[in-house]
PDB file of C-alpha atoms in Angstrom:
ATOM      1  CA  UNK A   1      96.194  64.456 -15.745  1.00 47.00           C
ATOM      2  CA  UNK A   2      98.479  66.392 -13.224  1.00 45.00           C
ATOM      3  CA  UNK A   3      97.331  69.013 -11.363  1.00 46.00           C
ATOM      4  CA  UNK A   4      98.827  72.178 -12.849  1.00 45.00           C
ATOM      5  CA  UNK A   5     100.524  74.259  -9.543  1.00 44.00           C
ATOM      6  CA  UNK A   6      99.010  77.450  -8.897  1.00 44.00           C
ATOM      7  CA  UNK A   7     101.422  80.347  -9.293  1.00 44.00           C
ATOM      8  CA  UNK A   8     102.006  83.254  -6.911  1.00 41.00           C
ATOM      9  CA  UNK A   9      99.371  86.228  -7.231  1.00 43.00           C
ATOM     10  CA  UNK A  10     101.464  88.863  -7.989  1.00 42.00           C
ATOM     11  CA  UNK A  11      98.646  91.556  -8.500  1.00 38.00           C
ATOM     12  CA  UNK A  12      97.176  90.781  -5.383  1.00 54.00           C
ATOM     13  CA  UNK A  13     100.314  91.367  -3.454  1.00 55.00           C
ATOM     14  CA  UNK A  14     100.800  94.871  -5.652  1.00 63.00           C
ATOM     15  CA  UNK A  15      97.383  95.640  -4.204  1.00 69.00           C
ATOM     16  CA  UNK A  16      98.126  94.734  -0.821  1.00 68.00           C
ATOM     17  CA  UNK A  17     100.961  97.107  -0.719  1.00 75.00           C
ATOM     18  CA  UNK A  18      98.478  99.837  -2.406  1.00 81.00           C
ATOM     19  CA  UNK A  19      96.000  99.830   0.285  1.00 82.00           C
ATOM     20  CA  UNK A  20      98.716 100.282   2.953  1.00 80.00           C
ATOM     21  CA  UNK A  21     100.097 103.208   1.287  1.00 81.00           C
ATOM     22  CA  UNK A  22      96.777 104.681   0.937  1.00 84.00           C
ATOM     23  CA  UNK A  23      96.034 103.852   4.502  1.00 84.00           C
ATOM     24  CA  UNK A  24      99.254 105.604   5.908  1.00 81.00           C
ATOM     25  CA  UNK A  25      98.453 108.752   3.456  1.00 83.00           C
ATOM     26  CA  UNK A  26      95.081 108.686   4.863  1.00 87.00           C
ATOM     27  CA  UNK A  27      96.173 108.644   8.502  1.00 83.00           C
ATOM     28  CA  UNK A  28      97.846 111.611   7.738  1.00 81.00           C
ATOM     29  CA  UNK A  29      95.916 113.722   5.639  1.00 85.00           C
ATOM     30  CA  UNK A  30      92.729 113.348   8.753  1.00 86.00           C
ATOM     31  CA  UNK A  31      95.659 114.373  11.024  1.00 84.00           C
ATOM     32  CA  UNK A  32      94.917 111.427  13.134  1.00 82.00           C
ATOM     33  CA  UNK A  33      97.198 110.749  16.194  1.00 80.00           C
ATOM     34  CA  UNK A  34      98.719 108.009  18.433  1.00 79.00           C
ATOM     35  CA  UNK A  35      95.443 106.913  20.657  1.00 83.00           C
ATOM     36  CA  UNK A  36      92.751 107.871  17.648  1.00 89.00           C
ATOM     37  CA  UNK A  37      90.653 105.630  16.227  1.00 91.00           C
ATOM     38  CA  UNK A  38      90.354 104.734  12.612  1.00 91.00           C
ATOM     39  CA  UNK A  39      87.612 104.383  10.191  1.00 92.00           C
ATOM     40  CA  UNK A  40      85.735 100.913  10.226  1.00 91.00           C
ATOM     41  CA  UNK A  41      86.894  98.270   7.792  1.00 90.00           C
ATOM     42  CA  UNK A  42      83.341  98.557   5.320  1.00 91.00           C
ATOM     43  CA  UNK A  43      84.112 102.383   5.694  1.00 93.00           C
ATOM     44  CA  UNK A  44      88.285 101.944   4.525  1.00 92.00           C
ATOM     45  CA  UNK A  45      86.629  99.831   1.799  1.00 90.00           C
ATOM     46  CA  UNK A  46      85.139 102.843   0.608  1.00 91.00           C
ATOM     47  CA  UNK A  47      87.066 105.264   0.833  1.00 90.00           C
ATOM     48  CA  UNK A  48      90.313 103.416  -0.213  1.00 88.00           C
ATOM     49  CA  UNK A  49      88.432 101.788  -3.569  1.00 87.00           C
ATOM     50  CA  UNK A  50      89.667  98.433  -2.132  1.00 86.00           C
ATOM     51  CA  UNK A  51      88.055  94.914  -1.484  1.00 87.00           C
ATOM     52  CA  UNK A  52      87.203  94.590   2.496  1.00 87.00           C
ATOM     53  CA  UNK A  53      89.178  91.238   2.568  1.00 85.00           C
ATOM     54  CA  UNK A  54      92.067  92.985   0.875  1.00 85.00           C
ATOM     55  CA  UNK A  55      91.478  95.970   3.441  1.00 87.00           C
ATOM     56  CA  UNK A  56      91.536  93.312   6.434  1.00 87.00           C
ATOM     57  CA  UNK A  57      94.333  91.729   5.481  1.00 83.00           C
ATOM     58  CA  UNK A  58      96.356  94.992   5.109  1.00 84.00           C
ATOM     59  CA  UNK A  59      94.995  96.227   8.690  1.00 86.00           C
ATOM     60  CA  UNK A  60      95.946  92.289  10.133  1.00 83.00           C
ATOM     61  CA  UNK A  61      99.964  92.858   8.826  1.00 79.00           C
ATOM     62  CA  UNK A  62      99.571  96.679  10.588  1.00 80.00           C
ATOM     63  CA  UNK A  63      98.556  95.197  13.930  1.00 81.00           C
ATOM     64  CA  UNK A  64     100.947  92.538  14.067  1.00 74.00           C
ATOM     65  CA  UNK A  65     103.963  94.852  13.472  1.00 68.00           C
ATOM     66  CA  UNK A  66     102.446  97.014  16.586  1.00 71.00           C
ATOM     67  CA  UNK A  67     100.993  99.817  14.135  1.00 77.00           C
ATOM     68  CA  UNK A  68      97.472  99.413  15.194  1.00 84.00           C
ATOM     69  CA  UNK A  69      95.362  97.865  18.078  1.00 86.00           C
ATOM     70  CA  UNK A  70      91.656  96.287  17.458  1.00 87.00           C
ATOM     71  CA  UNK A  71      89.702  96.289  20.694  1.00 88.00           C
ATOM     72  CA  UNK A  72      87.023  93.887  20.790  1.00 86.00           C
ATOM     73  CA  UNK A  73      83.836  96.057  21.358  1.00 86.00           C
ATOM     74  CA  UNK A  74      85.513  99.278  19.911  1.00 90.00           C
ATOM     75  CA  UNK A  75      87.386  99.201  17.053  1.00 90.00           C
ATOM     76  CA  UNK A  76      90.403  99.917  15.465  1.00 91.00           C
ATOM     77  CA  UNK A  77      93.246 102.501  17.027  1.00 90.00           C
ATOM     78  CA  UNK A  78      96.550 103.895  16.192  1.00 86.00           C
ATOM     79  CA  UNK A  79      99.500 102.783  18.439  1.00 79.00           C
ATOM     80  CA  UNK A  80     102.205 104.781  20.006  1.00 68.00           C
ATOM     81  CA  UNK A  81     105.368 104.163  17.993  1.00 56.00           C
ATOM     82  CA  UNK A  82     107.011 103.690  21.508  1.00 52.00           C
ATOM     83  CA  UNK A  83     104.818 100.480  21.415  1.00 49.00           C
ATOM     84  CA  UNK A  84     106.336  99.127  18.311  1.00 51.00           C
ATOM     85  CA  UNK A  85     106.923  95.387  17.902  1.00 53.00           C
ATOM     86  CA  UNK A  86     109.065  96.345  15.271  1.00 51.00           C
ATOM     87  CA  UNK A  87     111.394  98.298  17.317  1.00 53.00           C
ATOM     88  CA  UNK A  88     111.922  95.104  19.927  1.00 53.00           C
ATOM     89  CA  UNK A  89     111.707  92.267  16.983  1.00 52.00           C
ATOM     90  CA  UNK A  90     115.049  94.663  15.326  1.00 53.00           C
ATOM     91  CA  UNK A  91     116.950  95.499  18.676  1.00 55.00           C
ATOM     92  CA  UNK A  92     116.543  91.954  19.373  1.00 54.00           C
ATOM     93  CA  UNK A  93     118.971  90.899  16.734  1.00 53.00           C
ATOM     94  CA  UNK A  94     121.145  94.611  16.674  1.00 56.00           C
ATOM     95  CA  UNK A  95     122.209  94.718  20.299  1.00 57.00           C
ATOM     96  CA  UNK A  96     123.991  91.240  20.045  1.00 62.00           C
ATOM     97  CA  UNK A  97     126.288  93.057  18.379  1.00 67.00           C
ATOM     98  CA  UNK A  98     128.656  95.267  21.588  1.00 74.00           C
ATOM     99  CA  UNK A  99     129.662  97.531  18.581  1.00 75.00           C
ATOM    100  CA  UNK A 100     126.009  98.479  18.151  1.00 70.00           C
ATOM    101  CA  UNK A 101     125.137  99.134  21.813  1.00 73.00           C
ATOM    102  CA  UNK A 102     128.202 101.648  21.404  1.00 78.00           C
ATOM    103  CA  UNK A 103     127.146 102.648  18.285  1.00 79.00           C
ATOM    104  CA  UNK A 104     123.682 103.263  19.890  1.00 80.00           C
ATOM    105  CA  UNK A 105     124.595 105.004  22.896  1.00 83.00           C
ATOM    106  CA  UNK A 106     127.039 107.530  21.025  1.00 87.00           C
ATOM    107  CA  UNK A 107     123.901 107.617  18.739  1.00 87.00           C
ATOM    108  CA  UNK A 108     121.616 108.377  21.067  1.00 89.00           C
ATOM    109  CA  UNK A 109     124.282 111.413  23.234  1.00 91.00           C
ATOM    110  CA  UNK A 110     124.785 113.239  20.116  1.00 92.00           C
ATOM    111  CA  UNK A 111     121.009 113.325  19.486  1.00 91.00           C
ATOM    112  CA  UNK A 112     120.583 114.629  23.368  1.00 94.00           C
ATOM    113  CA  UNK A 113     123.067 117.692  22.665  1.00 94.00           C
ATOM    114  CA  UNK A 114     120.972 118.436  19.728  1.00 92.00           C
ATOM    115  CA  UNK A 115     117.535 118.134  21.519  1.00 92.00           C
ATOM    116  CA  UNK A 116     119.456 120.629  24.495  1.00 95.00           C
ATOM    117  CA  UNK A 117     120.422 123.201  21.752  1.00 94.00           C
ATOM    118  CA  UNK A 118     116.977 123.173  20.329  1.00 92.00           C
ATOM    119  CA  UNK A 119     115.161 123.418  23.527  1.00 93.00           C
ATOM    120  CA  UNK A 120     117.751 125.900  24.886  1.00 94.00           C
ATOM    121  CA  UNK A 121     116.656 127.796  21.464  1.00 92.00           C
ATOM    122  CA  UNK A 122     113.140 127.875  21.577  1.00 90.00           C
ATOM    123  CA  UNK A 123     111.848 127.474  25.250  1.00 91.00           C
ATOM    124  CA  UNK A 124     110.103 129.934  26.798  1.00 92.00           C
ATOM    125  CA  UNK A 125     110.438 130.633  30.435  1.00 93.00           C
ATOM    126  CA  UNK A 126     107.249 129.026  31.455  1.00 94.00           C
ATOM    127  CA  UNK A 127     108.061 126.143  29.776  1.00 94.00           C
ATOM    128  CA  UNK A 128     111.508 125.847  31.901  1.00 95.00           C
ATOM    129  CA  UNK A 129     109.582 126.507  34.975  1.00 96.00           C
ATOM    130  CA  UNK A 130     107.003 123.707  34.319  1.00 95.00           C
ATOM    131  CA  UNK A 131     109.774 121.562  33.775  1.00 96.00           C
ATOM    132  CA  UNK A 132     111.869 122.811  37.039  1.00 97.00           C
ATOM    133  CA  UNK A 133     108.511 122.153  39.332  1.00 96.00           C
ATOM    134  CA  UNK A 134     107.927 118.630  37.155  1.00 96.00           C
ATOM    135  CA  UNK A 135     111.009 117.528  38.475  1.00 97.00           C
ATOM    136  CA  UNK A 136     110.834 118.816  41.819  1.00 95.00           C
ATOM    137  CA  UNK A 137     107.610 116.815  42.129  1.00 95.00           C
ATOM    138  CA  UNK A 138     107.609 114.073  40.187  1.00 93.00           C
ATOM    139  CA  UNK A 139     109.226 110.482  40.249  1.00 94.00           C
ATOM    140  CA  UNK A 140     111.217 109.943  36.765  1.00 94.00           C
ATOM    141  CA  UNK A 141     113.509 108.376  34.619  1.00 94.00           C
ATOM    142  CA  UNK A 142     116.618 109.646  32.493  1.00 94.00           C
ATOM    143  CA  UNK A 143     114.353 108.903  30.107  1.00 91.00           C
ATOM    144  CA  UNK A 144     111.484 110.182  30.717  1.00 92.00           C
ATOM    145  CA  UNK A 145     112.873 113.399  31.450  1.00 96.00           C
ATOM    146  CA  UNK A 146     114.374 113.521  28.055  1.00 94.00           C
ATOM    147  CA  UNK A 147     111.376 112.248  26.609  1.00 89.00           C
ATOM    148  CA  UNK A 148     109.808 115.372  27.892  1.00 91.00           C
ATOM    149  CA  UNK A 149     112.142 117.929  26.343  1.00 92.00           C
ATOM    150  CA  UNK A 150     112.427 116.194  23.268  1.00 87.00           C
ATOM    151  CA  UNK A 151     108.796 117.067  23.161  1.00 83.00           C
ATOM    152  CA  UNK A 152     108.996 120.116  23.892  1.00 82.00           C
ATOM    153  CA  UNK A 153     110.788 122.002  20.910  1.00 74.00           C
ATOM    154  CA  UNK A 154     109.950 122.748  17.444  1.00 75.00           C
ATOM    155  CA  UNK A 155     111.601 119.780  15.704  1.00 79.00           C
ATOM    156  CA  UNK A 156     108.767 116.971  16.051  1.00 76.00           C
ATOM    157  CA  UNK A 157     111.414 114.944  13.647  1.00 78.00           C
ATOM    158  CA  UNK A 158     114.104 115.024  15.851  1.00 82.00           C
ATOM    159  CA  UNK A 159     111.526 114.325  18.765  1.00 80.00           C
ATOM    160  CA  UNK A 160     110.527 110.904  16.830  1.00 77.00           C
ATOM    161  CA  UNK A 161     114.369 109.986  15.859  1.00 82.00           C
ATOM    162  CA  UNK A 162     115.493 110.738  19.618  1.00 84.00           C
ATOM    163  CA  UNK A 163     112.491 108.433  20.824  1.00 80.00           C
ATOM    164  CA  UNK A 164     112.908 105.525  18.364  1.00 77.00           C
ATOM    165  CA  UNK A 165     116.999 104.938  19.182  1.00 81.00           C
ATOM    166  CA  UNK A 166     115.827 105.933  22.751  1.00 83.00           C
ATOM    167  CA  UNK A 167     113.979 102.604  22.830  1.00 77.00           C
ATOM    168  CA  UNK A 168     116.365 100.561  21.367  1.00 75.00           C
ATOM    169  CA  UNK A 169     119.044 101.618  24.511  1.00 76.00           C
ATOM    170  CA  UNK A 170     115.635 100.270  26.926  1.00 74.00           C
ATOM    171  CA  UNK A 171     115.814  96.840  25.640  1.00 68.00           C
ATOM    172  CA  UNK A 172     119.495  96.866  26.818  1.00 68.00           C
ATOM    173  CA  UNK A 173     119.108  98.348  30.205  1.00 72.00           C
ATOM    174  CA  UNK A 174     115.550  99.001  32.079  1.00 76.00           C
ATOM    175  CA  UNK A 175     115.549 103.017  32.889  1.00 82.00           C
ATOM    176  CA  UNK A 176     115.827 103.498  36.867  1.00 90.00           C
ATOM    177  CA  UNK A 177     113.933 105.843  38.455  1.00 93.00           C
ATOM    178  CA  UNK A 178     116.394 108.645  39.364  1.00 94.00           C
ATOM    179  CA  UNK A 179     117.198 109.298  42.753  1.00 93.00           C
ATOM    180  CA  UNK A 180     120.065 112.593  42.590  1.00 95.00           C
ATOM    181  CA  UNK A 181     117.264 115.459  40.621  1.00 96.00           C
ATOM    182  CA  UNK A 182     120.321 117.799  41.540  1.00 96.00           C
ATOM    183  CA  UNK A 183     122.332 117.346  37.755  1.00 96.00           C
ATOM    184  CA  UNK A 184     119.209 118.256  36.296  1.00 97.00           C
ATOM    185  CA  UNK A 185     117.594 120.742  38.097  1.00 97.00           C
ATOM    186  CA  UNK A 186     121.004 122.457  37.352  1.00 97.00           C
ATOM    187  CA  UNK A 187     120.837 121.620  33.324  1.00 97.00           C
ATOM    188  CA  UNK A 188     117.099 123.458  33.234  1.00 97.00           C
ATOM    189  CA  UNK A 189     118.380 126.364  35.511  1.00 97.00           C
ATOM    190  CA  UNK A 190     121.382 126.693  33.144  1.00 97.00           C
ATOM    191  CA  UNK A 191     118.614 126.989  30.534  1.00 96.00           C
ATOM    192  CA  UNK A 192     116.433 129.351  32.544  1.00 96.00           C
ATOM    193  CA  UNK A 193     119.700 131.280  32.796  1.00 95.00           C
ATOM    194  CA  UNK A 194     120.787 131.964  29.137  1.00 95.00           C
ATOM    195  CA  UNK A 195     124.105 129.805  29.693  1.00 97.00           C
ATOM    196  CA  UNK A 196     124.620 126.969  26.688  1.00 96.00           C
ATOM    197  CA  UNK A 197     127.996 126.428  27.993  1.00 96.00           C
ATOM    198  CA  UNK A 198     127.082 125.434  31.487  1.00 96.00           C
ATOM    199  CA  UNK A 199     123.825 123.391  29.900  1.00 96.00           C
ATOM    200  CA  UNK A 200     126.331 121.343  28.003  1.00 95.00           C
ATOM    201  CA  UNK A 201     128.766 121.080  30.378  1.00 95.00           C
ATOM    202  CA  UNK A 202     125.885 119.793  33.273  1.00 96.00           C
ATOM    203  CA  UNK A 203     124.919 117.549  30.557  1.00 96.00           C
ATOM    204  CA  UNK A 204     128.332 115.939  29.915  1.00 94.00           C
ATOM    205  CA  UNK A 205     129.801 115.688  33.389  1.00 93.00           C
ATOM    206  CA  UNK A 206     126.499 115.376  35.719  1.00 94.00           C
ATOM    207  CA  UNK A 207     124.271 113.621  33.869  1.00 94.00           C
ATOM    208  CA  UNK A 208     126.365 111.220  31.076  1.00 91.00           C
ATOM    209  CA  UNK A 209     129.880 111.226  33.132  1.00 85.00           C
ATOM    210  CA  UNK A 210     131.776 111.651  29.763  1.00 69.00           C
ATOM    211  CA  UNK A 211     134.526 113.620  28.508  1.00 56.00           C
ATOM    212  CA  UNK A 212     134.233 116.688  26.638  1.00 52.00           C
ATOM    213  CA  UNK A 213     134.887 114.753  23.029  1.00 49.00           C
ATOM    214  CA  UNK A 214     131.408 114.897  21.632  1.00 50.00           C
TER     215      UNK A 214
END
């Protein structure tokens, strides 16, 4: 007699993708935060209703897309999305493309301007200032100093969307540490200063070298 050839479980896969849903809706419903650590396998088990090897084979697919981190001795913590696998397994097939490295750095600009207006917006004056002496003192990157006003406005959406495209342009070109603070020192004291039109404008010519198109 011929051995009859096992078809695929489809409920178990259904239940796979159930316990990851519930994970990521309990993630954010305990407010819990790049760095934190989650609850122990036995305890998802629990609180999820799920089988612990269907729990620890949902937490295995999380960690090897970059989502999570299991330290021997210490458990299980959430990554920072900057961290990603994801984002260098996708921009490693995208940026063959030159069209999408345009595509991306036009993306990326436009998404800049935005971040300005916003900060520009809803900055207070302390803020500015800790950002003037930051720069006066610190070694940085384009990016990093973007990073930081990014993080620095209301929009934590617009934070996460400039951050994700912003690592996408690193696996093109490696961020330099910048040596000429001068364009922006001038961009936060245009801030500081009330004047949008010489933010932009500092932005544009000083810091991207572009024309006035976008």
């Amino acid at each position: 007699m011929k051995a009859e050839l096992k078809k695929p479980d489809k409920i178990s896969s259904k239940v796979y993708l159930e316990i990851v849903e519930k994970l990521k809706n309990m993630i954010k419903e305990d407010g819990l935060l790049p760095g934190d650590k989650i609850p122990s396998e036995r305890e998802l088990s629990e609180r999820l209703q799920a089988g612990r090897s269907s729990v620890r084979e949902a937490l295995r697919a999380l960690e090897l897309l970059g989502l999570i981190e299991t330290r021997r001795g210490e458990g299980t913590f959430i990554n920072d999305f900057q961290e990603h696998k994801l984002v260098e397994i996708l921009g490693g097939f995208l940026l063959q493309d030159p069209a999408i490295k345009n595509n991306l750095t036009q993306t990326k600009t436009m998404l800049e301007l935005d971040c300005l207006r916003l900060y520009y917006k809803d900055a207070s004056e302390r803020q500015v200032d800790d950002v003037l002496d930051w720069i006066k003192d610190a070694e940085f990157t384009d990016y990093d100093f973007f990073q930081k006003i990014a993080a620095q406005q209301a929009n934590s959406l617009m934070q996460r969307i400039w951050m994700t495209v912003a690592n996408y342009e690193i696996l093109v070109s490696k961020p330099m540490v910048i040596k000429d603070k001068y364009p922006y020192e001038q961009l936060m004291l245009s801030v500081k200063n009330q004047n949008e039109e010489q933010m932009i404008l500092t932005y544009k010519e000083s810091i991207r070298n572009m024309s006035n198109s976008i």
